[in-house]
Short mmCIF file of C-alpha atoms in Angstrom, two decimals:
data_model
loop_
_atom_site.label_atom_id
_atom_site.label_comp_id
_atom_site.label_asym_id
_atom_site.label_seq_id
_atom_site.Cartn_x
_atom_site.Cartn_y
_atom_site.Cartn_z
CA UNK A 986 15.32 -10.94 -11.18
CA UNK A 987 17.14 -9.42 -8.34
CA UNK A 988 20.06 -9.83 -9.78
CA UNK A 989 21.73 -6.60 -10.59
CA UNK A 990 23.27 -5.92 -14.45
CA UNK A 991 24.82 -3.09 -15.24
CA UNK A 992 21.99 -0.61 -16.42
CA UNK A 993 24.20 1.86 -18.61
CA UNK A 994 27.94 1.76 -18.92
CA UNK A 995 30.48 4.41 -18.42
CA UNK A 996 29.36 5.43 -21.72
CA UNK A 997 26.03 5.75 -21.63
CA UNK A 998 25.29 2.66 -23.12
CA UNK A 999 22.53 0.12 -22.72
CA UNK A 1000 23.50 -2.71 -21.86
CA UNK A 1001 22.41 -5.45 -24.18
CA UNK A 1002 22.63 -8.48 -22.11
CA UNK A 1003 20.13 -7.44 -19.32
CA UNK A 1004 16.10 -7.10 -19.50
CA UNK A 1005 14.11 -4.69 -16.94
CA UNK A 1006 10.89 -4.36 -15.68
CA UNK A 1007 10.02 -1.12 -14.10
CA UNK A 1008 7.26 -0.31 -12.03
CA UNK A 1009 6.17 3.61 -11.03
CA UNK A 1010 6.05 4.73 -14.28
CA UNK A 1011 1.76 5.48 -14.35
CA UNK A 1012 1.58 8.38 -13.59
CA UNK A 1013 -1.22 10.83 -11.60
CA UNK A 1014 -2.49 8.37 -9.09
CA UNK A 1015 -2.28 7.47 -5.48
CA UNK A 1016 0.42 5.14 -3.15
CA UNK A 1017 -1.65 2.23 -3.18
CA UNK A 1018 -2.29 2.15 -6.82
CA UNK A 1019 1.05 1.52 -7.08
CA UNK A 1020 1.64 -1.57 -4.54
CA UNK A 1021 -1.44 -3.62 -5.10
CA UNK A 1022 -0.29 -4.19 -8.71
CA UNK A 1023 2.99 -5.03 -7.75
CA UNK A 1024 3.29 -8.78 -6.88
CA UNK A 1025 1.53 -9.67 -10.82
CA UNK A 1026 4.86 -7.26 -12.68
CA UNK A 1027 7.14 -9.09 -9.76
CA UNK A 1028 6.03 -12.57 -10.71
CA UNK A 1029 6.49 -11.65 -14.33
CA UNK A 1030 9.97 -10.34 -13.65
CA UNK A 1031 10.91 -13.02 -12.10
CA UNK A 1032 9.15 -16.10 -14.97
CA UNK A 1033 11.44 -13.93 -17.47
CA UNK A 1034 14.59 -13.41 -15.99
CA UNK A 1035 14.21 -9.20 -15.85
CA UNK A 1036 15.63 -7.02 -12.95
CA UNK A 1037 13.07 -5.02 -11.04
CA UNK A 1038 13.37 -1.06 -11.56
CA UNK A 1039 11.54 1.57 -9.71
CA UNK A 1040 10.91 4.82 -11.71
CA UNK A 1041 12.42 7.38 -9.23
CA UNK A 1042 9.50 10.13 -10.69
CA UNK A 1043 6.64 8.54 -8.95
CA UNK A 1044 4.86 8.29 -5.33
CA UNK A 1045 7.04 4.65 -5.15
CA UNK A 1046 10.25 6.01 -5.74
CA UNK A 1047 10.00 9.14 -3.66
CA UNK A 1048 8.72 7.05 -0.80
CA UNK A 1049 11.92 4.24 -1.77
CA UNK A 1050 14.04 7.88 -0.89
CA UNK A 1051 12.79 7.16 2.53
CA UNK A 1052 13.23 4.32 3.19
CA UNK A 1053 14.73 0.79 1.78
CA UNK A 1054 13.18 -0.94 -0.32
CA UNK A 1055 14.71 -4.09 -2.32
CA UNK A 1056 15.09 -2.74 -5.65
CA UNK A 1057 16.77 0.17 -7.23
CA UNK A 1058 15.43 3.44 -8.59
CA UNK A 1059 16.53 3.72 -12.22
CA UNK A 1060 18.77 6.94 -12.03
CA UNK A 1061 21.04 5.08 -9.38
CA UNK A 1062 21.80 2.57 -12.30
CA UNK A 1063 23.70 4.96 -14.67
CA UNK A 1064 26.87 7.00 -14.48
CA UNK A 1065 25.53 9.11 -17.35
CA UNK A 1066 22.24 10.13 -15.61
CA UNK A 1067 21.43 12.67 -18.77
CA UNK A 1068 20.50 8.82 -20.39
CA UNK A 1069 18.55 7.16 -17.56
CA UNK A 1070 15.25 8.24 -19.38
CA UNK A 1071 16.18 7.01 -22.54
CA UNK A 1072 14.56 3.18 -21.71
CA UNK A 1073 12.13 4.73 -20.16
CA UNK A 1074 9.98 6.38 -23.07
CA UNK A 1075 10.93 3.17 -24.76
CA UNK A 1076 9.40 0.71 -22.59
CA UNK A 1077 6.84 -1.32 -24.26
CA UNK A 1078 3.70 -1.01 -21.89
CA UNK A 1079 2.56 -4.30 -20.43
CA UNK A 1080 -0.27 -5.52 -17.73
CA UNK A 1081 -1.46 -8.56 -16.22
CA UNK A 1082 -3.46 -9.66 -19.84
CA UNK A 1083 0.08 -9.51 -21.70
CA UNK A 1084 1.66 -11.36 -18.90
CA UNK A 1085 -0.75 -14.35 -19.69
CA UNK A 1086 -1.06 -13.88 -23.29
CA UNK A 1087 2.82 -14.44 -23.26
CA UNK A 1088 2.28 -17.94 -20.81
CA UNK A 1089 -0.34 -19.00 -23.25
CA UNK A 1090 2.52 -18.49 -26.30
CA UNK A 1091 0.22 -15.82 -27.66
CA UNK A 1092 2.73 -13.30 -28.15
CA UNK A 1093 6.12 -13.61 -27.19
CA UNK A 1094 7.24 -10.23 -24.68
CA UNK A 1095 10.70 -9.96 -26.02
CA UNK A 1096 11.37 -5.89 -25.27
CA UNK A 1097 14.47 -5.49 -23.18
CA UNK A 1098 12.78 -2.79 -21.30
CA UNK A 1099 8.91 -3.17 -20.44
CA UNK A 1100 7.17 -1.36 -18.17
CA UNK A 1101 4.01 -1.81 -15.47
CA UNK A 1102 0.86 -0.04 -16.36
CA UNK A 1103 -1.41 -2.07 -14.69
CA UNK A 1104 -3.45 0.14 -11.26
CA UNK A 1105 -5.61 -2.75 -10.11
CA UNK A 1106 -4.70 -5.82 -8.33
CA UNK A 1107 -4.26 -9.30 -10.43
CA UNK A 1108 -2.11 -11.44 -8.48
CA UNK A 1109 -3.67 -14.73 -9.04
CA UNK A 1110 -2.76 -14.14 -13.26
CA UNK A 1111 -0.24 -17.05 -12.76
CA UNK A 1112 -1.93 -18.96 -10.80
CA UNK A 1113 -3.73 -21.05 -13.73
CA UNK A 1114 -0.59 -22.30 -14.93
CA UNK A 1115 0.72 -25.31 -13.10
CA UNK A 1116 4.37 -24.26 -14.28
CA UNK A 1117 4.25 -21.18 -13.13
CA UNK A 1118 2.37 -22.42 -9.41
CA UNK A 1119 5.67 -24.45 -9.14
CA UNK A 1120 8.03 -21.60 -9.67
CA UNK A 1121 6.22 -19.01 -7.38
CA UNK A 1122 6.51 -21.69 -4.54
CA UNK A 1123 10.22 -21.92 -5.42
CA UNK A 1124 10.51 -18.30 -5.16
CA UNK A 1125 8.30 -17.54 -2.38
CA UNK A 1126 8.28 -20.74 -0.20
CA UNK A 1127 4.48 -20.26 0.16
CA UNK A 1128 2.10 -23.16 -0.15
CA UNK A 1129 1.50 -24.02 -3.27
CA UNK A 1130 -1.11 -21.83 -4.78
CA UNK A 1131 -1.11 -19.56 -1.84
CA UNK A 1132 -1.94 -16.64 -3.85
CA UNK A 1133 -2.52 -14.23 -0.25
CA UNK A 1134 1.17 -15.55 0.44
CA UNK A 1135 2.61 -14.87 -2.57
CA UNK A 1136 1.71 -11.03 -2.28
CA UNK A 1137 3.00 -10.86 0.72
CA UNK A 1138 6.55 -12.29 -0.42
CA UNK A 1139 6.42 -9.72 -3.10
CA UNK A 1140 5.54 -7.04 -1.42
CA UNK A 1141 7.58 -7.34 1.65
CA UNK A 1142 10.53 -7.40 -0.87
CA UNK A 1143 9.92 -4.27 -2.34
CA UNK A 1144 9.49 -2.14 1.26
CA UNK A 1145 11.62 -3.74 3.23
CA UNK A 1146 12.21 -0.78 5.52
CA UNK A 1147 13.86 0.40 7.59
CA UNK A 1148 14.07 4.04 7.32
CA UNK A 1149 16.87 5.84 6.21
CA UNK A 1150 17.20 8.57 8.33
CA UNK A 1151 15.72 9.88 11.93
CA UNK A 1152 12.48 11.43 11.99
CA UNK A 1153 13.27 15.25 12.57
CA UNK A 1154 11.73 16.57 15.68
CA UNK A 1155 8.42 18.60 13.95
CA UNK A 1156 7.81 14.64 12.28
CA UNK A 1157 7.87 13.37 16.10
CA UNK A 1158 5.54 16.20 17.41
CA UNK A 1159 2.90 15.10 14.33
CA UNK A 1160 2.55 11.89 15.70
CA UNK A 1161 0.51 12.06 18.19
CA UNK A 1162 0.53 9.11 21.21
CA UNK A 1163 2.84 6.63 19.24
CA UNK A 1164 4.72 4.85 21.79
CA UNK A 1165 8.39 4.86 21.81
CA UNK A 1166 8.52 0.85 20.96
CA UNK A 1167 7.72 1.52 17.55
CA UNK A 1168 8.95 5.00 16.76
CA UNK A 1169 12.42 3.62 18.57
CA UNK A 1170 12.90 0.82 15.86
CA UNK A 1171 11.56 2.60 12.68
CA UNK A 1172 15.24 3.50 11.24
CA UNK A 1173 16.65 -0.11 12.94
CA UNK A 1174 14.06 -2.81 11.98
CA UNK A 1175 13.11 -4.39 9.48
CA UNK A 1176 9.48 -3.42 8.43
CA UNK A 1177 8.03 -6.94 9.01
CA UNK A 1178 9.95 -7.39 12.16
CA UNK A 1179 8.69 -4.20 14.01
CA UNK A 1180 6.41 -4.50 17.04
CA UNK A 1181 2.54 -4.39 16.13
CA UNK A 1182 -0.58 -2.65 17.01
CA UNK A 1183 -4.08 -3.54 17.63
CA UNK A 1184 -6.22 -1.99 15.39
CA UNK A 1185 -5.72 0.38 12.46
CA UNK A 1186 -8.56 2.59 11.24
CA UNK A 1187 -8.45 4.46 7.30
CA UNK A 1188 -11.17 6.88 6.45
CA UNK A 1189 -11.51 7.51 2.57
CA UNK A 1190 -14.37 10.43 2.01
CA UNK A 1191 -13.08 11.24 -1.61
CA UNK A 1192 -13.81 14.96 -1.16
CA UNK A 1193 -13.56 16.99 -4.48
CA UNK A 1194 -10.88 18.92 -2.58
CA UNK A 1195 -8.54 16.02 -1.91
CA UNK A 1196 -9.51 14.28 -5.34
CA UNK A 1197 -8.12 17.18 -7.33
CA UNK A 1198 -5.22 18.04 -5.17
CA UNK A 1199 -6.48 21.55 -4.29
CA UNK A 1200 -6.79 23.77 -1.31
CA UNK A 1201 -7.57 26.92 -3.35
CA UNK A 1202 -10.92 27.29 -2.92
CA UNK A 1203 -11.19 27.36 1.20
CA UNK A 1204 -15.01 28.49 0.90
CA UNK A 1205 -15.95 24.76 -0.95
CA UNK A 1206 -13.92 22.68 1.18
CA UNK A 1207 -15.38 23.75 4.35
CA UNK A 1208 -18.80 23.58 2.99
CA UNK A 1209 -17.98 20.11 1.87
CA UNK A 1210 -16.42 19.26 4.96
CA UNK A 1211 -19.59 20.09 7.10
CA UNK A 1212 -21.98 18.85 5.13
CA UNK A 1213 -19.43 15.26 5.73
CA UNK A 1214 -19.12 16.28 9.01
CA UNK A 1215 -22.90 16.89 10.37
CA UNK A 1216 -24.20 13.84 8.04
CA UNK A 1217 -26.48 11.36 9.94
CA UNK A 1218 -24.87 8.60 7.49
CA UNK A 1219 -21.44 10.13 8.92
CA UNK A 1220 -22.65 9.74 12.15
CA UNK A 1221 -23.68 5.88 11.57
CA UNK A 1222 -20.31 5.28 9.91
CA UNK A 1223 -18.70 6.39 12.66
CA UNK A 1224 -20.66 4.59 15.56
CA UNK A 1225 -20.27 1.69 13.80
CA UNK A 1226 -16.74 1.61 13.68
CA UNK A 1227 -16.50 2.45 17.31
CA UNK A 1228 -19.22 -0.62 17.72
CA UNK A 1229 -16.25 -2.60 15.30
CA UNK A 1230 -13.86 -1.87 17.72
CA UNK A 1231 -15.56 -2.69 20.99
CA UNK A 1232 -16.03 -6.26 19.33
CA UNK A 1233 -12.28 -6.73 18.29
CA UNK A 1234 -11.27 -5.69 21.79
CA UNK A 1235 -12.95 -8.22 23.24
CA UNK A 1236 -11.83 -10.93 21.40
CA UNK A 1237 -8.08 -9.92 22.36
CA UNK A 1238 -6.44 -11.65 25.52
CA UNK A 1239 -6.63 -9.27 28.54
CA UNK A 1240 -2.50 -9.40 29.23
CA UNK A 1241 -2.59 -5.12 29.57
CA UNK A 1242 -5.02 -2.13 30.66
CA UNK A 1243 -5.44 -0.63 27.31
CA UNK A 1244 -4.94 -1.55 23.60
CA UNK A 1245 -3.32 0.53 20.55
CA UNK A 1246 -5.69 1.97 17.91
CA UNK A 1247 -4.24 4.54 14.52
CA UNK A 1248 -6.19 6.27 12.59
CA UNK A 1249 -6.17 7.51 9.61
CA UNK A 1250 -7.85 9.75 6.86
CA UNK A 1251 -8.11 11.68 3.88
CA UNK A 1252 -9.87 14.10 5.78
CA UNK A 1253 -8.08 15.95 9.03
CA UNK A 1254 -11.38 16.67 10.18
CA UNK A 1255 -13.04 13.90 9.73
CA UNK A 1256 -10.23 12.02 11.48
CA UNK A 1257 -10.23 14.43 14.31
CA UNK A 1258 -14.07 13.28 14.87
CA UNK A 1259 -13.44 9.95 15.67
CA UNK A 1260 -10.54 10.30 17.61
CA UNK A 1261 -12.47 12.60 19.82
CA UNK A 1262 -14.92 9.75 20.16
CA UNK A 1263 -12.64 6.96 20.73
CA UNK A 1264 -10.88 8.69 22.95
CA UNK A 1265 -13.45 8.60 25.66
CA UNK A 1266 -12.84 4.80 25.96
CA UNK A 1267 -10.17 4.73 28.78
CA UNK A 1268 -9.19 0.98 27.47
CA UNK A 1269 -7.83 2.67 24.58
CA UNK A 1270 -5.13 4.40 23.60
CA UNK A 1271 -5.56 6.57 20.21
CA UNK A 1272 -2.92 7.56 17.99
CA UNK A 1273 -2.94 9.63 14.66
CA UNK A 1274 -1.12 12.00 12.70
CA UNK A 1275 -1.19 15.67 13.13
CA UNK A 1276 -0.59 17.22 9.33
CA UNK A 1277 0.62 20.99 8.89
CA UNK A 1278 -2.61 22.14 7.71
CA UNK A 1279 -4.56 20.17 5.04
CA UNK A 1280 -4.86 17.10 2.96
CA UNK A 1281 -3.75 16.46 -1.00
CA UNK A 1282 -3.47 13.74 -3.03
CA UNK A 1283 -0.70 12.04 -3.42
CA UNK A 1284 -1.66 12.20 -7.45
CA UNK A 1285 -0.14 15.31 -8.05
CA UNK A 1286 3.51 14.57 -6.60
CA UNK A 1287 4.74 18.12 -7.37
CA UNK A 1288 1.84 19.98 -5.67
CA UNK A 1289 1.48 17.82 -2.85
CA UNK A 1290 5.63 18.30 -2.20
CA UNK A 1291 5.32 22.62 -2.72
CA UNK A 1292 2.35 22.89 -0.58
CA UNK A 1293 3.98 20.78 2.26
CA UNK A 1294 7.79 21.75 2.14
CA UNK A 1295 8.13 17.82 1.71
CA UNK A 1296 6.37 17.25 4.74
CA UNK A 1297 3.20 15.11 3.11
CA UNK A 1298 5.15 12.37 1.85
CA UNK A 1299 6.29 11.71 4.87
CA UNK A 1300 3.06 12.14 6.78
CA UNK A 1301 1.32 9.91 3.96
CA UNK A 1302 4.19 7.03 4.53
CA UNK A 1303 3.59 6.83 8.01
CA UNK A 1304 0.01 6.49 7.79
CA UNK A 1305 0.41 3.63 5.59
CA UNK A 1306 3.26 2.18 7.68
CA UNK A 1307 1.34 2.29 10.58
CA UNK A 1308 -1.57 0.78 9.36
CA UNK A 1309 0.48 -1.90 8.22
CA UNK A 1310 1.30 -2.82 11.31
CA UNK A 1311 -1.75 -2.96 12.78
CA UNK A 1312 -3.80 -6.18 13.49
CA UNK A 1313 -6.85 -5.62 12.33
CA UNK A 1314 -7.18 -3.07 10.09
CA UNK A 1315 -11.04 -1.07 9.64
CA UNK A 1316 -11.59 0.33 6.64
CA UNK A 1317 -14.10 2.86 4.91
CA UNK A 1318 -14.47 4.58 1.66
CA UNK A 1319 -17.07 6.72 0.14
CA UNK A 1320 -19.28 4.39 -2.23
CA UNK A 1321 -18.45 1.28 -0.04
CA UNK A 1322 -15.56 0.02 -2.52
CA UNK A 1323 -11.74 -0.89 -0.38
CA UNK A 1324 -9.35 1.91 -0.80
CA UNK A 1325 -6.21 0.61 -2.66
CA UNK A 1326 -4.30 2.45 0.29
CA UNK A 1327 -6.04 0.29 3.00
CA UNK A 1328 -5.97 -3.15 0.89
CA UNK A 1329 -2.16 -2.55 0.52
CA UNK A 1330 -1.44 -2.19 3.86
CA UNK A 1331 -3.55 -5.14 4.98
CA UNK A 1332 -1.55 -7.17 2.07
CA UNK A 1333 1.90 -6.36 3.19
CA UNK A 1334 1.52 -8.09 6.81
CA UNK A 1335 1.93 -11.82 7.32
CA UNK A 1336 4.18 -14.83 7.05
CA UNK A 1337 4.70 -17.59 4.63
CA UNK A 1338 2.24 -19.92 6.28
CA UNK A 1339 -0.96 -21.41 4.60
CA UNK A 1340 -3.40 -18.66 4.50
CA UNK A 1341 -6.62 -18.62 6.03
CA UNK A 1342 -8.83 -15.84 6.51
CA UNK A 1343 -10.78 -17.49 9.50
CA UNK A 1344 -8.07 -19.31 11.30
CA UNK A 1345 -5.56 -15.62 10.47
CA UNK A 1346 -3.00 -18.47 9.59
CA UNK A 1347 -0.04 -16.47 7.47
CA UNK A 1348 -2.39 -13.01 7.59
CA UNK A 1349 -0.71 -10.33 9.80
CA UNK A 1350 -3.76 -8.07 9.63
CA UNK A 1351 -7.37 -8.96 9.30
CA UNK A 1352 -8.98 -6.46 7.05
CA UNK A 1353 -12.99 -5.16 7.67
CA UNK A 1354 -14.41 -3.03 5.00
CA UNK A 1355 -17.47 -1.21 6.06
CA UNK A 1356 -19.74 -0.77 3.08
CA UNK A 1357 -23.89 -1.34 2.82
CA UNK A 1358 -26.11 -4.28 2.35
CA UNK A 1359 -28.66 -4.21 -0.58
CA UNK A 1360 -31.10 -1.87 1.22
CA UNK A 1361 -28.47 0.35 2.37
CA UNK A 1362 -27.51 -0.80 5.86
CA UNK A 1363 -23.89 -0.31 6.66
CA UNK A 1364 -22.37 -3.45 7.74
CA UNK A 1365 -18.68 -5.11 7.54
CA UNK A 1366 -17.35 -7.63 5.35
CA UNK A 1367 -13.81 -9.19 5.27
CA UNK A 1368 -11.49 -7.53 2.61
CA UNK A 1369 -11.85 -9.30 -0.27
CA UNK A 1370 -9.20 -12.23 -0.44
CA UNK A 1371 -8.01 -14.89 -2.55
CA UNK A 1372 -8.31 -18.80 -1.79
CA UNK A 1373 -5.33 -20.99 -2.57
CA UNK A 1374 -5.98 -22.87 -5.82
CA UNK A 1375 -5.45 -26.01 -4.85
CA UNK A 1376 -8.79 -25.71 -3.05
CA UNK A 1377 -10.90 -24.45 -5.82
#
């Protein structure tokens, strides 16, 4: 599957002797919707001989303008570019249940083009098949099985990194205490080769604001914003993550004065608040990203790009890229259910080695969602992982 065919010739003409899958085409949701998906179409790809496209109109393919990633958008295929769309309205729809209904000789996916639809994560949809167990270790060089391993192959191969071009100087200023060891490598190392940090830290509060990609009404987002803000429950969330922290920190080896912690948010506010409090630990050193005002979804590319001359894909990428380097990640989302931002990042980082949730064998980052217990008690549970079949 990553090897390239000739999408279009001089012409304008499909090539006949190639098959695609392309992945961005959903449209209207966020970045992570679009990764945690990805290793079930890549697996697919791969069982059926089709080159990976990325549609260049989507969160994925402005974000692969940024930086490498290891497959190519679909305009950069064509030398008549007025035809790149052509495959694209034709592309039969297909998800996770189609991929297995075509294992199970079901139905037989014979499209030339077909394209990813699925938004939630399926990776283990092969993993039933003892054929296709075989193949994914062949590709991967994970453990067979290793479902947690296999992601990460995937994934790593589609944002490889690194960046294409130097952060201007106003990008530099919104990062706020990043230390030169990473922002020194981002445009020379490989994404899974750059240094890491401690902890990471993503705040999802879902405002009605940031859900519907408006800062129109100023009035209801500062209402909604204090009433977030000068919540007891807010308060509690936020006490327990610095609680969260405290705990990690002293399981880490004491080989420096002070440890790395980024956070993120949905919410500038919000994520102003507990930097302020972590930042009265002296052992710590906080980092986070200063935005040009406020916060939209990524959902609505177009408004998103307008309202921030560009700027907010940029400052969304490096949130995620820095979380993905962290090792541990802490996560919380309004309604206690993982943000497919956070899970994303926390999927990206490993190795190929075995994993293991409670040993971190192969894992890069260890993932705590804060959510409630039955009466309502916040408390943290691992992100939700996969075991490798062979020890079901």
């Amino acid at each position: 599957p990553n090897t390239h065919h000739d999408f279009m010739n001089g012409n304008g003409v499909v090539n006949l002797f190639a098959s695609y899958m392309i992945v961005g085409k959903v449209q209207g949701h966020g970045f992570g919707n679009y990764l945690v998906p990805f290793p079930a179409a890549y697996y697919f790809a791969a069982f059926t001989g089709r080159e990976i496209l990325i549609y260049d109109n989507s969160p994925l393919g402005v974000i692969c303008n940024l930086i490498e990633c290891g497959f190519r958008s679909i305009t950069t295929l064509s030398l008549n570019s007025s035809k790149w769309d052509i495959p694209v309205r034709s592309a039969l729809d297909v998800n996770y249940f189609d991929f297995q209904k075509h294992m199970e000789e079901k139905t037989n996916i014979t499209a030339q083009f077909v394209a990813d639809y699925s938004l939630t994560p399926k990776s283990d949809w092969w993993a039933w098949y003892p054929q296709a167990r075989e193949c994914v270790k062949n590709i991967s060089g994970c453990v067979i099985g290793d479902v947690m391993c296999s992601e990460r192959f995937a994934l790593q191969s589609l944002l490889v990194g690194p960046f294409k071009r130097n952060l201007t100087t106003d990008e530099l200023h919104r990062l706020e205490s990043v230390p030169n060891f990473i922002l020194n490598n981002l445009t020379t190392t490989l994404r899974n080769k750059l240094p890491k940090i401690d902890i990471g830290i993503h705040l999802r509060s879902q405002l009605t604001s940031f859900e519907l990609s408006s800062l129109s009404n100023m009035t209801a987002i500062k209402s909604d914003t204090d009433k977030l803000l000068n919540s007891s429950h807010t308060a509690s969330i936020l006490h327990s993550i610095d609680t969260k922290i405290k705990q990690i920190l002293s399981e880490i080896p004491k080989s420096r004065d002070f440890c790395y912690v980024f956070v993120a948010s949905d919410n500038e506010h919000l994520k102003h608040t507990l930097v302020t409090l972590l930042s009265k630990n002296p052992t710590l050193k906080v980092m986070f990203l200063n935005t040009n005002g406020g916060i939209l979804h990524v959902k609505n590319l177009q408004r998103q790009s307008l309202f921030s001359e560009n700027e907010g894909i940029v400052d969304l990428f490096l949130d995620w890229y820095l979380l993905s380097l962290s090792n541990s990640l802490i996560a919380w989302r309004k309604g206690s259910s993982l943000s497919s931002f956070a899970y994303s990042a926390q999927r990206i980082s490993g190795d190929l080695a075995r994993s293991d949730v409670r040993t971190r064998s192969g894992i890069g980052t260890l993932g705590y969602l804060l959510g409630t217990d039955r009466r309502g008690r916040l408390k943290f549970d691992y992100f939700w992982s996969y075991p490798v079949v062979e020890d079901i």
